[in-house]
Amino acid sequence: MIWNATTIWHMYVPILSPALHAIVDITGQLLGSAYLIGSESAHLNDIYDEESKKLEPWTDSPGEVSTYDWRDFLGNPKYQRAYLDFFEDELVLNGYNWKKVLEQYLLQGKEPLINNLISGLGHPLIHLAYAYELSSREIAMEALSMTASSYDHLHKYLDDPSYTKPPPNKTQSPLEILSRLQQDTRFDGLFAHQGSVDLALLFGKHEAEVLEYWNAWHIADPTKEFQASQKAALALLVASHKPGGKKLYDFFIVHILTTSHAVRILLPLLPAKFHVPLVRQWWLLTLVVYILQLRPAFDLSSVTDYNRDGKDWAWVDRQAVAQSKHSLDSHYVKALRAMKTADETWGPEAHFWLNAAVRFAEEFNGWGGFASGMSRDAHL
């Protein structure tokens, strides 16, 4: 059923809204998450029915793209249909070997597309991970098309080695860097409210400062420090949320967690030379989103000391796929799955991941963090 649903959706709806780069169709991601957690067919059908209400029909691109000019239209969402048609044609020419197509168009060249998976709030990165997890050629070609359609200037920080410099205050702790950033008054007053997507303003005024923090993370032990980065991602989402308050969970910050999960899926599957750059790319997205969301303070004790009242991972799974009014919310389901996978990967660590998942599931009542007049539906 999961293959049929994602294939039908893939045929008839666009992966990016032509109105805004950040709007993406993530039906396949939600179906994939629910399926991998253990959803039954009826729930998967409910997900598809609910998500399909929000989707727009495909519109034709201004023209086609070819092997000779496919890079000429990078970053132009109007060409998403043309890119998908192009990559699907390449898929046929390569005998439906989707991994070969990814290798050719994602990993090769002076400025490989893989260095811009964090465009569009990281959805190309998330989509690519689901392609591998579900072994789906449809989702893989969509991931390529997403990356091409939402390509932006952030790739230059990975492509150009001159941006990587020895930091004055290097550390192996992402949480330490985020704590310093949270208290850095140089960013005060830059944005009037959360939910801004004005990267031009951020990098125009504070590129040097952003890169200072980006370079501050010294990755000496990739495995150990990636574990620390996943803990940091979880801290920003859950430990920055005030216990018992009415404030909604931050829609933008949840992408730090779900993209971290995507990196964890992809690292064992990609050539070694892309491992550290992929983690650093995620780190750049983390810093950007954290600054755009006004650098909320976080308190790890609100997770470590949380009283689960006996709730376990089986309870969390039920909230994701059956017993919660939010089980049709893609980002809610993906966040819970990311927490569970982190627990399976790194071990319970005094139930840190489980505490966070239970607290998130119990307190979640929708998404916030948007600019005035905006909503979740405008940033899907």
mmCIF file of C-alpha atoms in Angstrom:
data_model
loop_
_atom_site.group_PDB
_atom_site.id
_atom_site.type_symbol
_atom_site.label_atom_id
_atom_site.label_comp_id
_atom_site.label_asym_id
_atom_site.label_seq_id
_atom_site.Cartn_x
_atom_site.Cartn_y
_atom_site.Cartn_z
ATOM 1 C CA MET A 1 0.000 0.000 0.000
ATOM 2 C CA ILE A 2 2.815 2.452 0.831
ATOM 3 C CA TRP A 3 4.241 2.057 -2.686
ATOM 4 C CA ASN A 4 0.865 2.582 -4.354
ATOM 5 C CA ALA A 5 0.057 5.695 -2.336
ATOM 6 C CA THR A 6 3.404 7.385 -2.868
ATOM 7 C CA THR A 7 3.376 6.536 -6.565
ATOM 8 C CA ILE A 8 -0.098 8.012 -7.128
ATOM 9 C CA TRP A 9 0.785 11.138 -5.156
ATOM 10 C CA HIS A 10 4.062 11.461 -7.075
ATOM 11 C CA MET A 11 2.241 11.415 -10.406
ATOM 12 C CA TYR A 12 -0.300 14.117 -9.720
ATOM 13 C CA VAL A 13 1.007 16.713 -7.282
ATOM 14 C CA PRO A 14 4.052 19.013 -7.217
ATOM 15 C CA ILE A 15 6.832 18.627 -4.683
ATOM 16 C CA LEU A 16 7.322 22.383 -4.318
ATOM 17 C CA SER A 17 4.677 25.069 -4.357
ATOM 18 C CA PRO A 18 5.460 27.571 -7.098
ATOM 19 C CA ALA A 19 4.607 30.363 -4.666
ATOM 20 C CA LEU A 20 7.374 29.823 -2.129
ATOM 21 C CA HIS A 21 10.535 27.732 -2.004
ATOM 22 C CA ALA A 22 9.829 26.605 1.563
ATOM 23 C CA ILE A 23 6.493 25.027 0.671
ATOM 24 C CA VAL A 24 6.980 21.387 -0.112
ATOM 25 C CA ASP A 25 4.738 18.386 -0.413
ATOM 26 C CA ILE A 26 5.870 15.897 2.192
ATOM 27 C CA THR A 27 3.093 13.341 1.912
ATOM 28 C CA GLY A 28 5.640 10.664 1.084
ATOM 29 C CA GLN A 29 7.646 11.522 4.184
ATOM 30 C CA LEU A 30 4.607 11.147 6.434
ATOM 31 C CA LEU A 31 3.521 7.912 4.765
ATOM 32 C CA GLY A 32 7.054 6.596 5.093
ATOM 33 C CA SER A 33 7.352 7.539 8.767
ATOM 34 C CA ALA A 34 4.010 6.007 9.677
ATOM 35 C CA TYR A 35 4.771 2.859 7.688
ATOM 36 C CA LEU A 36 8.193 2.419 9.321
ATOM 37 C CA ILE A 37 6.730 2.931 12.802
ATOM 38 C CA GLY A 38 4.133 0.260 12.113
ATOM 39 C CA SER A 39 0.953 1.923 10.869
ATOM 40 C CA GLU A 40 -1.759 -0.310 9.497
ATOM 41 C CA SER A 41 -3.195 0.187 6.025
ATOM 42 C CA ALA A 42 -6.288 2.002 7.280
ATOM 43 C CA HIS A 43 -4.173 4.661 8.968
ATOM 44 C CA LEU A 44 -1.973 5.043 5.887
ATOM 45 C CA ASN A 45 -5.120 5.588 3.817
ATOM 46 C CA ASP A 46 -6.296 8.218 6.309
ATOM 47 C CA ILE A 47 -2.936 9.981 6.021
ATOM 48 C CA TYR A 48 -3.112 10.032 2.245
ATOM 49 C CA ASP A 49 -6.707 11.270 2.236
ATOM 50 C CA GLU A 50 -5.900 14.069 4.702
ATOM 51 C CA GLU A 51 -2.685 15.213 3.046
ATOM 52 C CA SER A 52 -4.150 15.139 -0.457
ATOM 53 C CA LYS A 53 -6.626 17.869 0.549
ATOM 54 C CA LYS A 54 -3.734 20.340 0.835
ATOM 55 C CA LEU A 55 -2.054 19.566 -2.463
ATOM 56 C CA GLU A 56 -2.032 21.524 -5.679
ATOM 57 C CA PRO A 57 -2.057 20.018 -9.190
ATOM 58 C CA TRP A 58 1.116 20.012 -11.261
ATOM 59 C CA THR A 59 1.725 22.978 -13.544
ATOM 60 C CA ASP A 60 3.933 22.816 -16.622
ATOM 61 C CA SER A 61 7.418 24.285 -16.476
ATOM 62 C CA PRO A 62 8.413 27.092 -18.864
ATOM 63 C CA GLY A 63 10.536 24.584 -20.771
ATOM 64 C CA GLU A 64 12.422 21.319 -20.572
ATOM 65 C CA VAL A 65 15.865 20.670 -19.135
ATOM 66 C CA SER A 66 18.485 18.388 -20.663
ATOM 67 C CA THR A 67 21.894 16.936 -19.944
ATOM 68 C CA TYR A 68 23.388 20.042 -21.558
ATOM 69 C CA ASP A 69 21.646 22.719 -19.537
ATOM 70 C CA TRP A 70 20.213 21.092 -16.418
ATOM 71 C CA ARG A 71 22.323 23.259 -14.083
ATOM 72 C CA ASP A 72 21.148 26.473 -15.762
ATOM 73 C CA PHE A 73 17.803 26.382 -13.951
ATOM 74 C CA LEU A 74 18.979 25.467 -10.455
ATOM 75 C CA GLY A 75 17.017 27.309 -7.795
ATOM 76 C CA ASN A 76 14.048 28.036 -10.046
ATOM 77 C CA PRO A 77 10.933 26.341 -8.586
ATOM 78 C CA LYS A 78 9.059 26.886 -11.839
ATOM 79 C CA TYR A 79 11.202 24.111 -13.315
ATOM 80 C CA GLN A 80 10.311 21.447 -10.733
ATOM 81 C CA ARG A 81 8.138 19.505 -13.200
ATOM 82 C CA ALA A 82 10.837 19.741 -15.866
ATOM 83 C CA TYR A 83 13.468 18.524 -13.402
ATOM 84 C CA LEU A 84 11.334 15.595 -12.322
ATOM 85 C CA ASP A 85 10.677 14.631 -15.954
ATOM 86 C CA PHE A 86 14.392 14.924 -16.702
ATOM 87 C CA PHE A 87 15.539 12.808 -13.776
ATOM 88 C CA GLU A 88 12.872 10.183 -14.494
ATOM 89 C CA ASP A 89 14.098 9.993 -18.095
ATOM 90 C CA GLU A 90 17.609 9.487 -16.761
ATOM 91 C CA LEU A 91 16.240 6.765 -14.504
ATOM 92 C CA VAL A 92 14.919 4.881 -17.540
ATOM 93 C CA LEU A 93 18.191 5.334 -19.420
ATOM 94 C CA ASN A 94 20.007 3.835 -16.442
ATOM 95 C CA GLY A 95 17.799 0.756 -16.286
ATOM 96 C CA TYR A 96 15.824 2.057 -13.275
ATOM 97 C CA ASN A 97 18.996 2.040 -11.185
ATOM 98 C CA TRP A 98 18.031 5.030 -9.031
ATOM 99 C CA LYS A 99 21.229 4.900 -6.993
ATOM 100 C CA LYS A 100 23.266 5.305 -10.173
ATOM 101 C CA VAL A 101 21.245 8.392 -11.124
ATOM 102 C CA LEU A 102 21.778 9.837 -7.643
ATOM 103 C CA GLU A 103 25.499 9.189 -7.892
ATOM 104 C CA GLN A 104 25.713 10.959 -11.236
ATOM 105 C CA TYR A 105 23.642 14.039 -10.438
ATOM 106 C CA LEU A 106 23.995 14.354 -6.680
ATOM 107 C CA LEU A 107 27.607 13.456 -6.025
ATOM 108 C CA GLN A 108 29.599 14.427 -9.102
ATOM 109 C CA GLY A 109 30.929 17.719 -10.401
ATOM 110 C CA LYS A 110 32.879 20.670 -9.012
ATOM 111 C CA GLU A 111 29.826 21.850 -7.071
ATOM 112 C CA PRO A 112 27.814 18.664 -6.389
ATOM 113 C CA LEU A 113 24.154 19.039 -5.523
ATOM 114 C CA ILE A 114 24.713 17.145 -2.278
ATOM 115 C CA ASN A 115 26.240 20.316 -0.851
ATOM 116 C CA ASN A 116 22.861 22.042 -0.939
ATOM 117 C CA LEU A 117 20.530 19.471 0.589
ATOM 118 C CA ILE A 118 19.655 21.963 3.340
ATOM 119 C CA SER A 119 17.828 24.277 0.942
ATOM 120 C CA GLY A 120 14.064 24.481 1.406
ATOM 121 C CA LEU A 121 14.372 24.056 5.197
ATOM 122 C CA GLY A 122 16.190 20.760 4.702
ATOM 123 C CA HIS A 123 13.359 18.917 2.970
ATOM 124 C CA PRO A 124 15.561 17.647 0.111
ATOM 125 C CA LEU A 125 17.791 16.064 2.757
ATOM 126 C CA ILE A 126 14.825 14.487 4.546
ATOM 127 C CA HIS A 127 13.318 13.277 1.273
ATOM 128 C CA LEU A 128 16.588 11.673 0.177
ATOM 129 C CA ALA A 129 16.840 9.749 3.440
ATOM 130 C CA TYR A 130 13.338 8.372 2.972
ATOM 131 C CA ALA A 131 14.237 7.294 -0.560
ATOM 132 C CA TYR A 132 16.975 5.094 0.882
ATOM 133 C CA GLU A 133 14.939 3.854 3.824
ATOM 134 C CA LEU A 134 12.015 2.853 1.617
ATOM 135 C CA SER A 135 14.176 1.904 -1.375
ATOM 136 C CA SER A 136 11.914 4.094 -3.491
ATOM 137 C CA ARG A 137 13.049 5.277 -6.893
ATOM 138 C CA GLU A 138 10.060 7.652 -7.038
ATOM 139 C CA ILE A 139 11.042 9.411 -3.827
ATOM 140 C CA ALA A 140 14.691 9.437 -4.920
ATOM 141 C CA MET A 141 13.883 11.295 -8.129
ATOM 142 C CA GLU A 142 11.705 13.702 -6.174
ATOM 143 C CA ALA A 143 14.590 14.334 -3.789
ATOM 144 C CA LEU A 144 16.807 15.228 -6.730
ATOM 145 C CA SER A 145 14.121 17.502 -8.167
ATOM 146 C CA MET A 146 13.574 19.160 -4.791
ATOM 147 C CA THR A 147 17.294 19.826 -4.446
ATOM 148 C CA ALA A 148 17.547 21.296 -7.931
ATOM 149 C CA SER A 149 14.374 23.403 -7.623
ATOM 150 C CA SER A 150 15.213 24.900 -4.229
ATOM 151 C CA TYR A 151 18.972 25.339 -4.784
ATOM 152 C CA ASP A 152 20.252 28.458 -2.995
ATOM 153 C CA HIS A 153 23.400 30.327 -1.996
ATOM 154 C CA LEU A 154 24.168 28.166 1.051
ATOM 155 C CA HIS A 155 25.978 25.648 -1.160
ATOM 156 C CA LYS A 156 28.937 28.021 -1.523
ATOM 157 C CA TYR A 157 29.955 27.542 2.104
ATOM 158 C CA LEU A 158 30.516 23.838 1.389
ATOM 159 C CA ASP A 159 31.796 24.190 -2.170
ATOM 160 C CA ASP A 160 34.337 26.927 -1.453
ATOM 161 C CA PRO A 161 36.982 25.791 1.083
ATOM 162 C CA SER A 162 37.946 29.399 1.844
ATOM 163 C CA TYR A 163 34.898 29.653 4.129
ATOM 164 C CA THR A 164 36.267 26.918 6.388
ATOM 165 C CA LYS A 165 38.766 28.506 8.742
ATOM 166 C CA PRO A 166 40.387 27.550 12.070
ATOM 167 C CA PRO A 167 38.089 28.914 14.773
ATOM 168 C CA PRO A 168 39.395 30.991 17.698
ATOM 169 C CA ASN A 169 37.231 29.092 20.206
ATOM 170 C CA LYS A 170 36.816 25.595 18.865
ATOM 171 C CA THR A 171 35.012 22.878 20.782
ATOM 172 C CA GLN A 172 33.692 19.386 20.185
ATOM 173 C CA SER A 173 30.359 20.187 21.829
ATOM 174 C CA PRO A 174 27.508 21.541 19.651
ATOM 175 C CA LEU A 175 25.506 22.328 22.797
ATOM 176 C CA GLU A 176 28.325 24.490 24.124
ATOM 177 C CA ILE A 177 28.387 26.456 20.872
ATOM 178 C CA LEU A 178 24.603 26.877 20.894
ATOM 179 C CA SER A 179 24.749 28.110 24.497
ATOM 180 C CA ARG A 180 27.308 30.727 23.488
ATOM 181 C CA LEU A 181 25.208 31.726 20.496
ATOM 182 C CA GLN A 182 22.106 32.037 22.663
ATOM 183 C CA GLN A 183 23.864 34.703 24.728
ATOM 184 C CA ASP A 184 25.547 36.540 21.853
ATOM 185 C CA THR A 185 24.127 40.057 21.829
ATOM 186 C CA ARG A 186 25.463 40.751 18.327
ATOM 187 C CA PHE A 187 22.324 39.087 16.959
ATOM 188 C CA ASP A 188 19.904 40.958 19.222
ATOM 189 C CA GLY A 189 17.264 42.958 17.374
ATOM 190 C CA LEU A 190 18.176 41.585 13.969
ATOM 191 C CA PHE A 191 14.686 40.147 13.513
ATOM 192 C CA ALA A 192 11.538 41.559 15.050
ATOM 193 C CA HIS A 193 9.832 38.183 15.385
ATOM 194 C CA GLN A 194 10.240 34.470 14.829
ATOM 195 C CA GLY A 195 9.436 32.913 11.482
ATOM 196 C CA SER A 196 11.517 35.207 9.300
ATOM 197 C CA VAL A 197 13.060 33.511 6.274
ATOM 198 C CA ASP A 198 15.248 36.502 5.401
ATOM 199 C CA LEU A 199 18.564 34.765 4.833
ATOM 200 C CA ALA A 200 19.778 37.763 2.832
ATOM 201 C CA LEU A 201 19.464 39.974 5.910
ATOM 202 C CA LEU A 202 21.154 37.438 8.177
ATOM 203 C CA PHE A 203 24.121 36.771 5.921
ATOM 204 C CA GLY A 204 24.274 40.347 4.658
ATOM 205 C CA LYS A 205 24.803 41.710 8.175
ATOM 206 C CA HIS A 206 26.270 38.806 10.081
ATOM 207 C CA GLU A 207 27.929 36.368 7.683
ATOM 208 C CA ALA A 208 31.232 36.552 9.569
ATOM 209 C CA GLU A 209 29.536 35.841 12.895
ATOM 210 C CA VAL A 210 27.500 32.922 11.520
ATOM 211 C CA LEU A 211 30.645 31.394 10.030
ATOM 212 C CA GLU A 212 32.472 31.951 13.313
ATOM 213 C CA TYR A 213 29.986 29.649 15.015
ATOM 214 C CA TRP A 214 29.876 27.284 12.049
ATOM 215 C CA ASN A 215 33.644 26.776 12.199
ATOM 216 C CA ALA A 216 33.689 26.554 16.005
ATOM 217 C CA TRP A 217 32.577 22.922 15.969
ATOM 218 C CA HIS A 218 35.767 20.881 15.686
ATOM 219 C CA ILE A 219 34.844 17.383 14.526
ATOM 220 C CA ALA A 220 37.623 15.140 15.822
ATOM 221 C CA ASP A 221 35.582 12.006 16.557
ATOM 222 C CA PRO A 222 32.758 11.957 13.967
ATOM 223 C CA THR A 223 30.722 9.173 15.585
ATOM 224 C CA LYS A 224 30.845 10.575 19.111
ATOM 225 C CA GLU A 225 30.236 14.129 17.995
ATOM 226 C CA PHE A 226 27.378 13.224 15.689
ATOM 227 C CA GLN A 227 25.717 11.634 18.703
ATOM 228 C CA ALA A 228 26.227 14.938 20.511
ATOM 229 C CA SER A 229 24.707 16.796 17.576
ATOM 230 C CA GLN A 230 21.572 14.665 17.712
ATOM 231 C CA LYS A 231 21.282 15.426 21.400
ATOM 232 C CA ALA A 232 21.619 19.113 20.571
ATOM 233 C CA ALA A 233 18.869 18.846 17.958
ATOM 234 C CA LEU A 234 16.556 17.289 20.492
ATOM 235 C CA ALA A 235 17.483 19.886 23.103
ATOM 236 C CA LEU A 236 16.567 22.751 20.786
ATOM 237 C CA LEU A 237 13.128 21.299 20.106
ATOM 238 C CA VAL A 238 12.033 19.917 23.464
ATOM 239 C CA ALA A 239 14.285 21.541 26.075
ATOM 240 C CA SER A 240 13.546 25.024 24.722
ATOM 241 C CA HIS A 241 9.814 24.487 25.261
ATOM 242 C CA LYS A 242 8.599 25.732 28.617
ATOM 243 C CA PRO A 243 7.103 22.867 30.651
ATOM 244 C CA GLY A 244 3.368 23.118 31.128
ATOM 245 C CA GLY A 245 3.091 26.290 29.111
ATOM 246 C CA LYS A 246 0.641 27.024 26.310
ATOM 247 C CA LYS A 247 3.367 27.947 23.853
ATOM 248 C CA LEU A 248 3.281 25.772 20.739
ATOM 249 C CA TYR A 249 6.289 23.738 19.629
ATOM 250 C CA ASP A 250 8.501 25.474 17.093
ATOM 251 C CA PHE A 251 7.765 24.387 13.529
ATOM 252 C CA PHE A 252 11.115 25.544 12.181
ATOM 253 C CA ILE A 253 13.230 24.031 14.943
ATOM 254 C CA VAL A 254 11.642 20.597 14.486
ATOM 255 C CA HIS A 255 13.412 20.525 11.122
ATOM 256 C CA ILE A 256 16.739 20.587 12.950
ATOM 257 C CA LEU A 257 15.763 17.265 14.519
ATOM 258 C CA THR A 258 14.299 15.636 11.416
ATOM 259 C CA THR A 259 17.227 16.670 9.220
ATOM 260 C CA SER A 260 19.594 15.276 11.853
ATOM 261 C CA HIS A 261 17.732 11.983 11.579
ATOM 262 C CA ALA A 262 18.136 12.139 7.795
ATOM 263 C CA VAL A 263 21.893 12.652 8.152
ATOM 264 C CA ARG A 264 22.058 9.635 10.446
ATOM 265 C CA ILE A 265 20.326 7.514 7.780
ATOM 266 C CA LEU A 266 22.540 8.731 4.939
ATOM 267 C CA LEU A 267 25.993 8.651 6.529
ATOM 268 C CA PRO A 268 26.531 4.870 6.232
ATOM 269 C CA LEU A 269 25.287 4.930 2.622
ATOM 270 C CA LEU A 270 27.374 7.747 1.152
ATOM 271 C CA PRO A 271 31.066 7.759 0.184
ATOM 272 C CA ALA A 272 33.281 8.674 3.138
ATOM 273 C CA LYS A 273 34.435 11.969 1.607
ATOM 274 C CA PHE A 274 30.911 13.352 1.988
ATOM 275 C CA HIS A 275 30.442 12.391 5.646
ATOM 276 C CA VAL A 276 31.924 15.399 7.438
ATOM 277 C CA PRO A 277 30.663 17.907 4.813
ATOM 278 C CA LEU A 278 27.131 16.523 5.218
ATOM 279 C CA VAL A 279 27.286 16.910 9.004
ATOM 280 C CA ARG A 280 28.703 20.431 8.651
ATOM 281 C CA GLN A 281 25.948 21.272 6.190
ATOM 282 C CA TRP A 282 23.383 20.196 8.781
ATOM 283 C CA TRP A 283 25.228 22.294 11.367
ATOM 284 C CA LEU A 284 24.941 25.377 9.160
ATOM 285 C CA LEU A 285 21.180 24.825 8.849
ATOM 286 C CA THR A 286 20.961 24.416 12.626
ATOM 287 C CA LEU A 287 22.690 27.714 13.299
ATOM 288 C CA VAL A 288 20.632 29.574 10.702
ATOM 289 C CA VAL A 289 17.296 28.265 11.984
ATOM 290 C CA TYR A 290 18.256 28.873 15.608
ATOM 291 C CA ILE A 291 19.134 32.496 14.863
ATOM 292 C CA LEU A 292 16.021 33.062 12.743
ATOM 293 C CA GLN A 293 13.905 31.744 15.624
ATOM 294 C CA LEU A 294 15.480 34.281 17.992
ATOM 295 C CA ARG A 295 17.795 31.845 19.802
ATOM 296 C CA PRO A 296 15.468 30.422 22.482
ATOM 297 C CA ALA A 297 17.091 29.322 25.736
ATOM 298 C CA PHE A 298 17.042 25.615 26.521
ATOM 299 C CA ASP A 299 17.166 23.653 29.764
ATOM 300 C CA LEU A 300 18.263 20.023 29.492
ATOM 301 C CA SER A 301 16.947 19.239 32.979
ATOM 302 C CA SER A 302 13.416 19.681 31.617
ATOM 303 C CA VAL A 303 14.116 16.508 29.635
ATOM 304 C CA THR A 304 16.408 14.534 31.923
ATOM 305 C CA ASP A 305 14.150 15.061 34.965
ATOM 306 C CA TYR A 306 10.849 14.615 33.162
ATOM 307 C CA ASN A 307 8.416 12.195 34.845
ATOM 308 C CA ARG A 308 7.190 9.750 32.197
ATOM 309 C CA ASP A 309 4.841 8.057 34.645
ATOM 310 C CA GLY A 310 5.809 4.635 33.278
ATOM 311 C CA LYS A 311 5.235 5.431 29.618
ATOM 312 C CA ASP A 312 7.493 3.544 27.216
ATOM 313 C CA TRP A 313 8.284 3.449 23.494
ATOM 314 C CA ALA A 314 5.205 1.347 22.787
ATOM 315 C CA TRP A 315 3.111 4.199 24.173
ATOM 316 C CA VAL A 316 5.016 6.696 22.011
ATOM 317 C CA ASP A 317 4.429 4.576 18.909
ATOM 318 C CA ARG A 318 0.702 4.546 19.585
ATOM 319 C CA GLN A 319 0.660 8.340 19.789
ATOM 320 C CA ALA A 320 2.365 8.494 16.407
ATOM 321 C CA VAL A 321 0.124 6.109 14.525
ATOM 322 C CA ALA A 322 -3.203 5.666 16.245
ATOM 323 C CA GLN A 323 -4.104 7.196 19.583
ATOM 324 C CA SER A 324 -3.432 10.879 19.049
ATOM 325 C CA LYS A 325 -5.341 13.567 17.178
ATOM 326 C CA HIS A 326 -1.952 14.590 15.786
ATOM 327 C CA SER A 327 -1.131 11.259 14.149
ATOM 328 C CA LEU A 328 -1.915 12.768 10.734
ATOM 329 C CA ASP A 329 0.549 15.632 11.296
ATOM 330 C CA SER A 330 3.675 14.815 9.296
ATOM 331 C CA HIS A 331 6.155 16.767 11.392
ATOM 332 C CA TYR A 332 4.782 15.411 14.668
ATOM 333 C CA VAL A 333 5.105 11.824 13.453
ATOM 334 C CA LYS A 334 8.567 12.375 11.953
ATOM 335 C CA ALA A 335 9.809 13.984 15.172
ATOM 336 C CA LEU A 336 8.685 11.041 17.315
ATOM 337 C CA ARG A 337 10.278 8.581 14.943
ATOM 338 C CA ALA A 338 13.545 10.559 14.925
ATOM 339 C CA MET A 339 13.668 10.401 18.725
ATOM 340 C CA LYS A 340 13.014 6.661 18.780
ATOM 341 C CA THR A 341 15.667 5.994 16.133
ATOM 342 C CA ALA A 342 18.185 8.051 18.121
ATOM 343 C CA ASP A 343 17.449 5.907 21.181
ATOM 344 C CA GLU A 344 17.952 2.753 19.102
ATOM 345 C CA THR A 345 21.187 4.118 17.674
ATOM 346 C CA TRP A 346 22.908 5.518 20.747
ATOM 347 C CA GLY A 347 21.302 3.638 23.627
ATOM 348 C CA PRO A 348 18.964 4.834 26.344
ATOM 349 C CA GLU A 349 21.440 7.261 28.069
ATOM 350 C CA ALA A 350 19.376 7.558 31.240
ATOM 351 C CA HIS A 351 16.204 7.531 29.104
ATOM 352 C CA PHE A 352 17.038 10.942 27.585
ATOM 353 C CA TRP A 353 15.440 10.198 24.195
ATOM 354 C CA LEU A 354 12.410 8.474 25.715
ATOM 355 C CA ASN A 355 11.836 11.295 28.213
ATOM 356 C CA ALA A 356 11.936 13.783 25.360
ATOM 357 C CA ALA A 357 9.541 11.769 23.209
ATOM 358 C CA VAL A 358 6.997 11.319 25.998
ATOM 359 C CA ARG A 359 7.164 14.959 26.988
ATOM 360 C CA PHE A 360 6.789 16.073 23.366
ATOM 361 C CA ALA A 361 3.831 13.751 22.756
ATOM 362 C CA GLU A 362 2.077 14.785 25.974
ATOM 363 C CA GLU A 363 2.555 18.520 25.511
ATOM 364 C CA PHE A 364 2.188 18.854 21.756
ATOM 365 C CA ASN A 365 -0.821 20.888 20.686
ATOM 366 C CA GLY A 366 0.215 22.221 17.302
ATOM 367 C CA TRP A 367 3.015 24.233 15.728
ATOM 368 C CA GLY A 368 4.143 27.771 16.400
ATOM 369 C CA GLY A 369 7.156 29.918 15.689
ATOM 370 C CA PHE A 370 5.649 31.591 12.617
ATOM 371 C CA ALA A 371 5.739 35.208 11.587
ATOM 372 C CA SER A 372 2.578 37.207 12.226
ATOM 373 C CA GLY A 373 -0.146 36.208 9.795
ATOM 374 C CA MET A 374 1.631 33.019 8.723
ATOM 375 C CA SER A 375 0.808 29.426 9.596
ATOM 376 C CA ARG A 376 2.058 25.881 9.300
ATOM 377 C CA ASP A 377 0.221 25.413 6.013
ATOM 378 C CA ALA A 378 2.282 28.192 4.470
ATOM 379 C CA HIS A 379 5.528 26.407 5.253
ATOM 380 C CA LEU A 380 4.785 22.757 4.549
#
